[in-house]
Tab-separated table of C-alpha atoms in Angstrom:
chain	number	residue	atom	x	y	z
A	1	UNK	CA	38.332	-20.856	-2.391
A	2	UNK	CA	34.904	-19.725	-3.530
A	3	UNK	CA	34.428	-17.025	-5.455
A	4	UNK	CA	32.101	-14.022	-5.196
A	5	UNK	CA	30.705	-11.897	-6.931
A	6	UNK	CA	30.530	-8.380	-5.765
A	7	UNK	CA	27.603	-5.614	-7.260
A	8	UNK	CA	28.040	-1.902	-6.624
A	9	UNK	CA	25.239	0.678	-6.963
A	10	UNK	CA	25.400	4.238	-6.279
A	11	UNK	CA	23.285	6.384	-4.847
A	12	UNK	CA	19.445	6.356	-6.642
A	13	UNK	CA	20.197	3.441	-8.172
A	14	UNK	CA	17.834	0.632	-8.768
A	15	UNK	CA	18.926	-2.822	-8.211
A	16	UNK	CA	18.015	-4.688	-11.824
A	17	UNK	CA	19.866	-7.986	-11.774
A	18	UNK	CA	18.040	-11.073	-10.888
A	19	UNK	CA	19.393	-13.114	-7.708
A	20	UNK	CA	19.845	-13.356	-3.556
A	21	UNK	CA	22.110	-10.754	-2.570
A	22	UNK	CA	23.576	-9.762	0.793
A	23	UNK	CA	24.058	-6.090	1.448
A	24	UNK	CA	27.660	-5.547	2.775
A	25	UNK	CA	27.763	-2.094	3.026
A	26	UNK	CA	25.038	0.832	2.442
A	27	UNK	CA	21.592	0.973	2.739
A	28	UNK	CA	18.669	0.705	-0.001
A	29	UNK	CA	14.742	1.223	0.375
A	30	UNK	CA	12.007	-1.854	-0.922
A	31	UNK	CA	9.726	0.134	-2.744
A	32	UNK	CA	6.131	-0.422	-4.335
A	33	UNK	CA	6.277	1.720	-7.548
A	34	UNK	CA	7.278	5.405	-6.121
A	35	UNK	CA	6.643	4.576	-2.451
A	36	UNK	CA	8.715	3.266	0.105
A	37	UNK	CA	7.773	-0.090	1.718
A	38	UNK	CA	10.882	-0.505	4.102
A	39	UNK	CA	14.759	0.006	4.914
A	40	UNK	CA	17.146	-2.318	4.697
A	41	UNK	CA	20.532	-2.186	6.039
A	42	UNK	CA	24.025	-3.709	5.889
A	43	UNK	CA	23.883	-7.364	6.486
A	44	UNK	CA	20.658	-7.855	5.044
A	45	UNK	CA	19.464	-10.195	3.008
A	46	UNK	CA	17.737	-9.562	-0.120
A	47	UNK	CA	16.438	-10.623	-3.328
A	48	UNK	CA	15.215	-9.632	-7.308
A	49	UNK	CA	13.505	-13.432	-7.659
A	50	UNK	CA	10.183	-12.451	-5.920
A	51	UNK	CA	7.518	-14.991	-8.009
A	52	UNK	CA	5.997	-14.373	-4.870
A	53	UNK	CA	4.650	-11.007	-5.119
A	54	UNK	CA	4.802	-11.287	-8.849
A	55	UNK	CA	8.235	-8.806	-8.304
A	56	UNK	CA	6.023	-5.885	-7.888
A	57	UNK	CA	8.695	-4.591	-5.241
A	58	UNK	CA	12.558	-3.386	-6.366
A	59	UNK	CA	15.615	-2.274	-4.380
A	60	UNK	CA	16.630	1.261	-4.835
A	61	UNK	CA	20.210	2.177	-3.149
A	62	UNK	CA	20.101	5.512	-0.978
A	63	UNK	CA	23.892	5.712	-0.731
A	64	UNK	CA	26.954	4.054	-2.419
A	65	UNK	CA	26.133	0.131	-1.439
A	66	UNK	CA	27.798	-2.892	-1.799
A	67	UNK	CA	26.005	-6.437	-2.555
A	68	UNK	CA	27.204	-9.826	-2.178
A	69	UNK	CA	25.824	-12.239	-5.036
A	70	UNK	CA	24.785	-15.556	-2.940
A	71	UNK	CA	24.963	-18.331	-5.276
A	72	UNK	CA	26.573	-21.275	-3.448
A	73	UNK	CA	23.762	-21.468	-0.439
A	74	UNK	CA	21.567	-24.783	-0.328
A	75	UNK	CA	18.575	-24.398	-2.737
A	76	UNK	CA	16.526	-25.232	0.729
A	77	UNK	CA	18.541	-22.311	2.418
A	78	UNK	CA	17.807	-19.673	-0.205
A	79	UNK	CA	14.375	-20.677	0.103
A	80	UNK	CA	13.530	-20.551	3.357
A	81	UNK	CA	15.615	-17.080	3.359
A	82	UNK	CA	13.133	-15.538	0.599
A	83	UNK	CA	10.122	-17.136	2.624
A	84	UNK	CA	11.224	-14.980	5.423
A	85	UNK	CA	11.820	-11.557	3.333
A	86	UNK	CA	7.963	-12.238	1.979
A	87	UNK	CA	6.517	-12.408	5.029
A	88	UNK	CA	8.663	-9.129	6.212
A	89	UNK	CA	7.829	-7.630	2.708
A	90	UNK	CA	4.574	-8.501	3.174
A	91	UNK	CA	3.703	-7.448	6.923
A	92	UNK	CA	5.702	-3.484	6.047
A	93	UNK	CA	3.324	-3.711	2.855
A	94	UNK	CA	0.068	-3.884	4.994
A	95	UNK	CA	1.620	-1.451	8.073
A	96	UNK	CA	2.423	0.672	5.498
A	97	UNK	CA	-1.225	0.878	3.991
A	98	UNK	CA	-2.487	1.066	7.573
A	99	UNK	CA	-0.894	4.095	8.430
A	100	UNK	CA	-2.346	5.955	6.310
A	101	UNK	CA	-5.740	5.583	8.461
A	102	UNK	CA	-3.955	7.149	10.923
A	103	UNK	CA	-3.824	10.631	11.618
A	104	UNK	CA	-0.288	12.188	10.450
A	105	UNK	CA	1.391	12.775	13.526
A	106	UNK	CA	1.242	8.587	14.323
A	107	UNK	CA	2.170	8.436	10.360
A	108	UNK	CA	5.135	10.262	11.555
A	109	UNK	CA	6.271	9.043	14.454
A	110	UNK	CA	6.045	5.332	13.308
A	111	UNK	CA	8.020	5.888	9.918
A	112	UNK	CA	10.823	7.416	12.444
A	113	UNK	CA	10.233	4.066	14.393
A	114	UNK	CA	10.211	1.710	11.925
A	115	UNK	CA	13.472	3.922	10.159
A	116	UNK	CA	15.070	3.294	13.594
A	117	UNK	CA	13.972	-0.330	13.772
A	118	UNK	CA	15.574	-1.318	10.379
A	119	UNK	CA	18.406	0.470	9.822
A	120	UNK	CA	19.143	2.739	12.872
A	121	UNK	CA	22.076	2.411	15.355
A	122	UNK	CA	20.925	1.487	18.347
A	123	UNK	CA	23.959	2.538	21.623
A	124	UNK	CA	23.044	3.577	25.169
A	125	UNK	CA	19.181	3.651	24.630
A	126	UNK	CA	19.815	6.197	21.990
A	127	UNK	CA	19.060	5.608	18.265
A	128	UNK	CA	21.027	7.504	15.121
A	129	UNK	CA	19.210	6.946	11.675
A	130	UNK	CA	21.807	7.014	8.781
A	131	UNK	CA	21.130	10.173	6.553
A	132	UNK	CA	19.654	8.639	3.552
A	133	UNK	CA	16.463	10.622	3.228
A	134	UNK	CA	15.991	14.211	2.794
A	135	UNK	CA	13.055	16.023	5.066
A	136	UNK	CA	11.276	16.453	1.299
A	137	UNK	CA	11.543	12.799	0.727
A	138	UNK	CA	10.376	11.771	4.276
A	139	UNK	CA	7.602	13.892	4.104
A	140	UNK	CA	6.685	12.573	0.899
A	141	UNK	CA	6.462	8.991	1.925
A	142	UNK	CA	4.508	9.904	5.098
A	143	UNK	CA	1.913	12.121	2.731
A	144	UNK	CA	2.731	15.532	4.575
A	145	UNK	CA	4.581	18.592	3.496
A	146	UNK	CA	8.298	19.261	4.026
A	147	UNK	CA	6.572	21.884	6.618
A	148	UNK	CA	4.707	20.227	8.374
A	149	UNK	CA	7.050	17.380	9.161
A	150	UNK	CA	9.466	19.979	10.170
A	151	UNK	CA	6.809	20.944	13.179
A	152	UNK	CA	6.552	17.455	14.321
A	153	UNK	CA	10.333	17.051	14.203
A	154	UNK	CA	10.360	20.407	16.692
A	155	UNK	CA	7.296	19.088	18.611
A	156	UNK	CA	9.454	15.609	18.912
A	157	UNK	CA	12.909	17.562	20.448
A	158	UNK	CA	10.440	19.440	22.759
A	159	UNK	CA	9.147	17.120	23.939
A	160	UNK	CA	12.885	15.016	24.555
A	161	UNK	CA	12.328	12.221	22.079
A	162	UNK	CA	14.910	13.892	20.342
A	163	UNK	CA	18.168	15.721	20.185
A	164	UNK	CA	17.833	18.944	18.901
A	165	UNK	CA	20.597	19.389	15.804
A	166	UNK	CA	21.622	17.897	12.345
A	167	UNK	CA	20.604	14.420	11.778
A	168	UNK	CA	18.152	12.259	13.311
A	169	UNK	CA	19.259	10.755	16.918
A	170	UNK	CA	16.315	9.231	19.037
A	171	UNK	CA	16.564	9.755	22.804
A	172	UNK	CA	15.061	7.077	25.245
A	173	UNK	CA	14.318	4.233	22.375
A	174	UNK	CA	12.787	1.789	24.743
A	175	UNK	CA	9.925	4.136	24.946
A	176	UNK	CA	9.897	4.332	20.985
A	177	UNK	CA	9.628	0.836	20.540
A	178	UNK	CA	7.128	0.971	23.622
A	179	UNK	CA	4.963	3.006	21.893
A	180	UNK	CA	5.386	0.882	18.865
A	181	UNK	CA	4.319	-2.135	20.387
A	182	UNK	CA	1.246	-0.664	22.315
A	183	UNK	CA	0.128	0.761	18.762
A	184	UNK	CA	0.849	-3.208	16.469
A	185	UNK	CA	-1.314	-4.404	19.726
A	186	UNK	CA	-4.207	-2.309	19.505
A	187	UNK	CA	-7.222	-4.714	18.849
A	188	UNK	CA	-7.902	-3.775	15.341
A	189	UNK	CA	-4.508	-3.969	14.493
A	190	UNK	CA	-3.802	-7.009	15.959
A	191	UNK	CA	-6.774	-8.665	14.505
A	192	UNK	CA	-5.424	-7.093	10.557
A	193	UNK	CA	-2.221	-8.438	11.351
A	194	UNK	CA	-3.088	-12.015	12.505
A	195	UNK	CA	-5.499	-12.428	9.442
A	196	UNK	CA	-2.251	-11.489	7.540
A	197	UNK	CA	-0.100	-13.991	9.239
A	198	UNK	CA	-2.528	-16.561	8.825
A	199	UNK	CA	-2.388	-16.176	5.376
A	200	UNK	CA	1.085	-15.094	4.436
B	1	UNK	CA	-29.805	-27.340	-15.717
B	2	UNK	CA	-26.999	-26.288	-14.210
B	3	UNK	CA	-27.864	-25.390	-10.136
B	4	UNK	CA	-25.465	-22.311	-9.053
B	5	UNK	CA	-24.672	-22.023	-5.170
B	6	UNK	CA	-25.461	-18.280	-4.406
B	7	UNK	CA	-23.484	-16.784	-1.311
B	8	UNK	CA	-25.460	-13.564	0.441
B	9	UNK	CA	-23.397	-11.558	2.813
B	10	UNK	CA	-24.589	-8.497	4.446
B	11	UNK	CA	-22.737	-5.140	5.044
B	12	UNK	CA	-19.906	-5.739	6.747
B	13	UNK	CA	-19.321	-9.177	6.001
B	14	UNK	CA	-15.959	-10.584	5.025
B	15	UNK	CA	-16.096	-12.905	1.760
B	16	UNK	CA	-14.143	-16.306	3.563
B	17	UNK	CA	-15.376	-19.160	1.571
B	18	UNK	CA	-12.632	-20.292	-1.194
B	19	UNK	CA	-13.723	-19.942	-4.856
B	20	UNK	CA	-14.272	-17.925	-7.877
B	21	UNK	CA	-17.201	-15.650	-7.899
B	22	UNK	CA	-19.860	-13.225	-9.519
B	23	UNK	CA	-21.447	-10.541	-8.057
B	24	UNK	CA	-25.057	-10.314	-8.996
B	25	UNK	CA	-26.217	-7.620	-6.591
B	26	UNK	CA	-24.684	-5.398	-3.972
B	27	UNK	CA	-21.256	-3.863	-3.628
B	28	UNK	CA	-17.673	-4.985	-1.739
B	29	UNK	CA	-14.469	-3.397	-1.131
B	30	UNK	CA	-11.468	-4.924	-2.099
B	31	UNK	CA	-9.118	-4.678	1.099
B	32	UNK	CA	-5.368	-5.205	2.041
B	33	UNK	CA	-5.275	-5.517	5.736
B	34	UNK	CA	-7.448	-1.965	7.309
B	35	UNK	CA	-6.643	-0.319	4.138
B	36	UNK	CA	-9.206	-0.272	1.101
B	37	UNK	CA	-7.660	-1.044	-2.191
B	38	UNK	CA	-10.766	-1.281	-4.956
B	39	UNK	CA	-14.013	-1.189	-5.073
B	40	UNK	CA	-16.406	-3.865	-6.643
B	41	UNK	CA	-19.324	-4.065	-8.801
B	42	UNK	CA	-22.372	-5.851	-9.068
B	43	UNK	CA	-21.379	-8.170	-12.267
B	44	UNK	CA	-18.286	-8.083	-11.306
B	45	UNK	CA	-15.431	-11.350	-11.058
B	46	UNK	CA	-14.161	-11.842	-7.770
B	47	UNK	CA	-11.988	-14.667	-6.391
B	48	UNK	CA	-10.828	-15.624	-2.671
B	49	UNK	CA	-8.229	-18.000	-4.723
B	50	UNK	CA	-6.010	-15.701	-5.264
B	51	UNK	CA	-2.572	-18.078	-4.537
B	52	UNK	CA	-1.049	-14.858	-6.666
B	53	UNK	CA	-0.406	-12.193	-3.843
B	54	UNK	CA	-0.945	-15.153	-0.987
B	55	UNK	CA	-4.496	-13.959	-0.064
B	56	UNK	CA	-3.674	-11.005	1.615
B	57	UNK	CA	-6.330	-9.648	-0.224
B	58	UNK	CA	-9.922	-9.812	1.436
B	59	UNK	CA	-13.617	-8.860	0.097
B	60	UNK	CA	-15.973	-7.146	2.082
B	61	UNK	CA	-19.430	-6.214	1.656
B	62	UNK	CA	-20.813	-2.891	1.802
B	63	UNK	CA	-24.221	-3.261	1.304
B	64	UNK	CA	-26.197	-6.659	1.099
B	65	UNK	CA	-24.627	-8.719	-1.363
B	66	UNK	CA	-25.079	-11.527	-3.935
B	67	UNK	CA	-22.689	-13.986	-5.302
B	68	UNK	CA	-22.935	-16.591	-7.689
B	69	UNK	CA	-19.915	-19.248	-7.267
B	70	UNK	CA	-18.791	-19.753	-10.783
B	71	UNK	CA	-17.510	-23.754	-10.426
B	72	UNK	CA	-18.673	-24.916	-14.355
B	73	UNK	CA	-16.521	-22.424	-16.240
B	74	UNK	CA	-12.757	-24.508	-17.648
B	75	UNK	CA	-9.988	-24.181	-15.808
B	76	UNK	CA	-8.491	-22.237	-18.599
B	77	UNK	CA	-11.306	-19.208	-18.232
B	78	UNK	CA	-11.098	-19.297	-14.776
B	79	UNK	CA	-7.126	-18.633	-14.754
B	80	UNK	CA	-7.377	-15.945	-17.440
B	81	UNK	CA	-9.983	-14.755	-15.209
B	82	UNK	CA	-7.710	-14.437	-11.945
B	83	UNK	CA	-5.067	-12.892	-13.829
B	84	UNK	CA	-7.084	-10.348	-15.360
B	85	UNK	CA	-7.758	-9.534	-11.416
B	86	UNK	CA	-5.071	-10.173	-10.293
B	87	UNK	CA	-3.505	-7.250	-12.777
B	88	UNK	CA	-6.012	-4.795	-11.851
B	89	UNK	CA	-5.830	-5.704	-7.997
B	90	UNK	CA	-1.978	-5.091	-8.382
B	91	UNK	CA	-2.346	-1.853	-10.137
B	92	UNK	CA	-4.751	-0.562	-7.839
B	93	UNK	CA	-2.480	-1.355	-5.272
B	94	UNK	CA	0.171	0.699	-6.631
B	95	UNK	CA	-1.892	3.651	-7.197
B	96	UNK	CA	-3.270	3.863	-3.452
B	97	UNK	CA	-0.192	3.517	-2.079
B	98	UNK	CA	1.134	6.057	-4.398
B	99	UNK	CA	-1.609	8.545	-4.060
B	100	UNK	CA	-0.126	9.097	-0.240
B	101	UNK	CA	2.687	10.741	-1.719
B	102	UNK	CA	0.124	13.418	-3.231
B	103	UNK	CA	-0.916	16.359	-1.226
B	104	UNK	CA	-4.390	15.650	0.631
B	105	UNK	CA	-6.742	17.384	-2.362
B	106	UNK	CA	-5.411	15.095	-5.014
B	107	UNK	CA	-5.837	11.687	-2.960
B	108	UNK	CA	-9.073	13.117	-2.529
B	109	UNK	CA	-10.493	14.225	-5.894
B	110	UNK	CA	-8.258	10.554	-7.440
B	111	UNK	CA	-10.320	7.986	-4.315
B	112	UNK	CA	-13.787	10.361	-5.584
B	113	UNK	CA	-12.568	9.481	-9.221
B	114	UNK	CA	-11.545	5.734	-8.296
B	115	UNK	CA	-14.743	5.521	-6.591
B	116	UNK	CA	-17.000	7.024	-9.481
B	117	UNK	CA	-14.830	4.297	-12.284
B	118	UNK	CA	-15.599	1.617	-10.193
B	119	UNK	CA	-19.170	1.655	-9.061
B	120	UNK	CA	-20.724	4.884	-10.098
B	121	UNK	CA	-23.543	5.183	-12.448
B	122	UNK	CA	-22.823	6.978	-15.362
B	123	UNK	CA	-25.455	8.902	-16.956
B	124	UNK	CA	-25.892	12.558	-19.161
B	125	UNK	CA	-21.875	12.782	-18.209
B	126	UNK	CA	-22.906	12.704	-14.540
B	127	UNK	CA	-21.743	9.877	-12.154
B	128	UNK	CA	-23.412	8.734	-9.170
B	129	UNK	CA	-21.765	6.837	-6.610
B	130	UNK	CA	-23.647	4.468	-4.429
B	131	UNK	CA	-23.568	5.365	-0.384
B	132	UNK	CA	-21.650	2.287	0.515
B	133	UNK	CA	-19.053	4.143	2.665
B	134	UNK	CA	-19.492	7.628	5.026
B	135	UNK	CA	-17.698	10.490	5.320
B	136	UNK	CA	-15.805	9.274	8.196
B	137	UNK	CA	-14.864	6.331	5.997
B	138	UNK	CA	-14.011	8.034	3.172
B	139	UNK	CA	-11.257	10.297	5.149
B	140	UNK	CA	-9.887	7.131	6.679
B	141	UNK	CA	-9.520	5.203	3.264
B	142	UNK	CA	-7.909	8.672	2.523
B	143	UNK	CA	-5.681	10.104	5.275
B	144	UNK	CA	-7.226	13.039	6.707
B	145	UNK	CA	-9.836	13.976	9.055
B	146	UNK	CA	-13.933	14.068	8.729
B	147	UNK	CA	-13.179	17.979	8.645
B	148	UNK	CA	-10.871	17.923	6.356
B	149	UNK	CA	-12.784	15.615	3.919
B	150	UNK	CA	-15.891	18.104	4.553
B	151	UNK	CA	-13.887	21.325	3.543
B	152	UNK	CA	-12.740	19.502	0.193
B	153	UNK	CA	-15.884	18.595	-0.451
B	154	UNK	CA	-17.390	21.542	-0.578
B	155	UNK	CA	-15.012	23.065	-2.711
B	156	UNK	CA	-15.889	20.210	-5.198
B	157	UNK	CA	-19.385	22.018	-4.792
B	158	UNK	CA	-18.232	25.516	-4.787
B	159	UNK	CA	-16.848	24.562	-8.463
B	160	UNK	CA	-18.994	23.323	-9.849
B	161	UNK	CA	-17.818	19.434	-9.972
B	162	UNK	CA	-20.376	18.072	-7.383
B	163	UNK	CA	-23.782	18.724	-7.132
B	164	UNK	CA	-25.233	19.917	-3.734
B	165	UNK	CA	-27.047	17.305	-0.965
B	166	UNK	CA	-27.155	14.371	0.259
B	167	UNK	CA	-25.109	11.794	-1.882
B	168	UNK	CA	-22.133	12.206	-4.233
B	169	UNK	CA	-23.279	13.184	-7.099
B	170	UNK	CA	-20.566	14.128	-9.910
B	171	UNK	CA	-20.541	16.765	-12.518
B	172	UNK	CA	-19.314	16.936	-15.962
B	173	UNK	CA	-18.040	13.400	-15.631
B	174	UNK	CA	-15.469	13.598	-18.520
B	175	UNK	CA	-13.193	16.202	-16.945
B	176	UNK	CA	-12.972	14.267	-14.092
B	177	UNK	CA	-11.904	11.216	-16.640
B	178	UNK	CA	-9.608	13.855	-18.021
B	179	UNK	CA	-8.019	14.662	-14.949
B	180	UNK	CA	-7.368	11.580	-14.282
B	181	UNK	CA	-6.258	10.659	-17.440
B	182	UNK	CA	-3.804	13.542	-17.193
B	183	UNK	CA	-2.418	12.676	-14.133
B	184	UNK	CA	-1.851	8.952	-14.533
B	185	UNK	CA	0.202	10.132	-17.413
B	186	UNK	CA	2.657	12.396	-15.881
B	187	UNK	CA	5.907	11.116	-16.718
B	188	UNK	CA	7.180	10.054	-13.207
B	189	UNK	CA	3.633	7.501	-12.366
B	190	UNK	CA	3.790	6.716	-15.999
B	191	UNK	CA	7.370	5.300	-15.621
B	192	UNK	CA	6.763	3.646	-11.991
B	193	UNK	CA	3.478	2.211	-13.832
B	194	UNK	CA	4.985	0.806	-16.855
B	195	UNK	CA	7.895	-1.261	-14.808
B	196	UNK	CA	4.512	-2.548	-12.809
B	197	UNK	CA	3.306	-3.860	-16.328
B	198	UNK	CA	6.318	-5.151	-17.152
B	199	UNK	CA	6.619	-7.116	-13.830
B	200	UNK	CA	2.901	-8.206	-13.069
């Protein structure tokens, strides 16, 4: 029987040790020096060996998480694994940088999106985010104030996107990710992205 | 002699052609995706080779512009070259992206200050930056509306730090160096900037 090696981080923690990892409990954020580039969630694969971005991204853990150290995969598999994770990296790198042409309520609403696309729990067209960033923090990585957020949060229950209480839980998701995919198809978009893809 | 290809693009233009390059009039932007990451000089060293982030960088022009393909320099220049870019390209990643964790006046007065550093003209501690982008542009490339961009701008007046008409003209150039100084040198974008060193 193989064995495996198993990482623990706690919450805050940055991931330092180089190799493939998959997550197998917890969630961490990929971040660009202080700002958050995406989620990733249990199951996920991940990696510290990123020649391709000259490792300008690292894996901070926003609750107690669990990693898996691959090291018996194909050299081929791990590979092609880490191609795919660039081009993710890569495409949340440049969405990322695009919002913030766009006026803060879309800034908003697409950070809850893309928080529900990546690590949310989708059931019955409803979609919970796990609580791993304060209102503060959110509102930091969107470039609002903790304020501020709070009235789009109050204009999103209103308005039944979603359920008034603790916590995040989306209501009607298929119109989330609707919205969502109108928005990534909007001609300018579109035309950043494929340029992107083309080259990535 | 030596014959040098020149390249002339007009505003607007996207730099496509593979190569290393010189500018020798005009002004580009440097830009990931929609989102503008550094400006560009006449004189300065450009390259569409950059295998480093896999091109998902792109040039574009801003005014007419010049460009002298550098193909007689050794390989070895060339490469020290890219990675000089490449270094500066990274870091100015990392700083936009950054700044949209700042409240609105910072990213403001910081893309005014990026702006002036990169292309202004510095003279009798007053900087001049050429009109290669508009208001509307500006509060894009910044996050906030024409408005907003209008009101902070005028406060720049009100104190002093801008002089008023057309243009951006800056006053007292070195506190603006200062302040900029000051804040890339707060201890949290210190730290996040030193583990970019370390990395790129």
């Amino acid at each position: 029987m193989e064995k495996h090696r198993i990482i623990a981080l706690k919450k805050g923690d940055i991931l330092r040790e180089r190799g493939d990892y998959i997550v197998i409990s917890g969630y961490l954020i990929c971040k660009l020096s202080r700002q958050l580039i995406h989620f990733v969630n249990t199951g996920d694969f991940i990696t510290t060996d990123m020649t391709f971005a000259n490792d300008i991204f690292h894996y901070e853990a926003r609750s107690n998480v669990q990693l898996i150290l691959v090291e018996d995969g194909s050299i081929r598999e791990a590979r092609e694994k880490r191609e795919i994770l660039q081009k993710k990296t890569m495409m949340c790198l440049a969405r990322r940088m695009d919002l913030f042409l766009e006026p803060v309520g879309r800034r908003f609403s697409m950070f809850v999106y893309q928080a529900g696309a990546e690590v949310g729990m989708v059931q019955d067209n409803t979609c919970q985010l796990p609580p791993i960033l304060t209102h503060q923090e959110m509102a930091k990585y969107i470039g609002c104030t903790r304020e501020y957020l709070c009235g789009l949060r109050r204009k999103l229950i209103k308005t039944g996107k979603m359920v008034d209480g603790k916590g995040w839980i989306l209501l009607d998701w298929d119109e989330w990710e609707r919205e969502a995919y109108l928005f990534y198809n909007l001609p300018e978009v579109l035309e950043a992205e494929k340029s992107l893809d083309r080259q990535v």
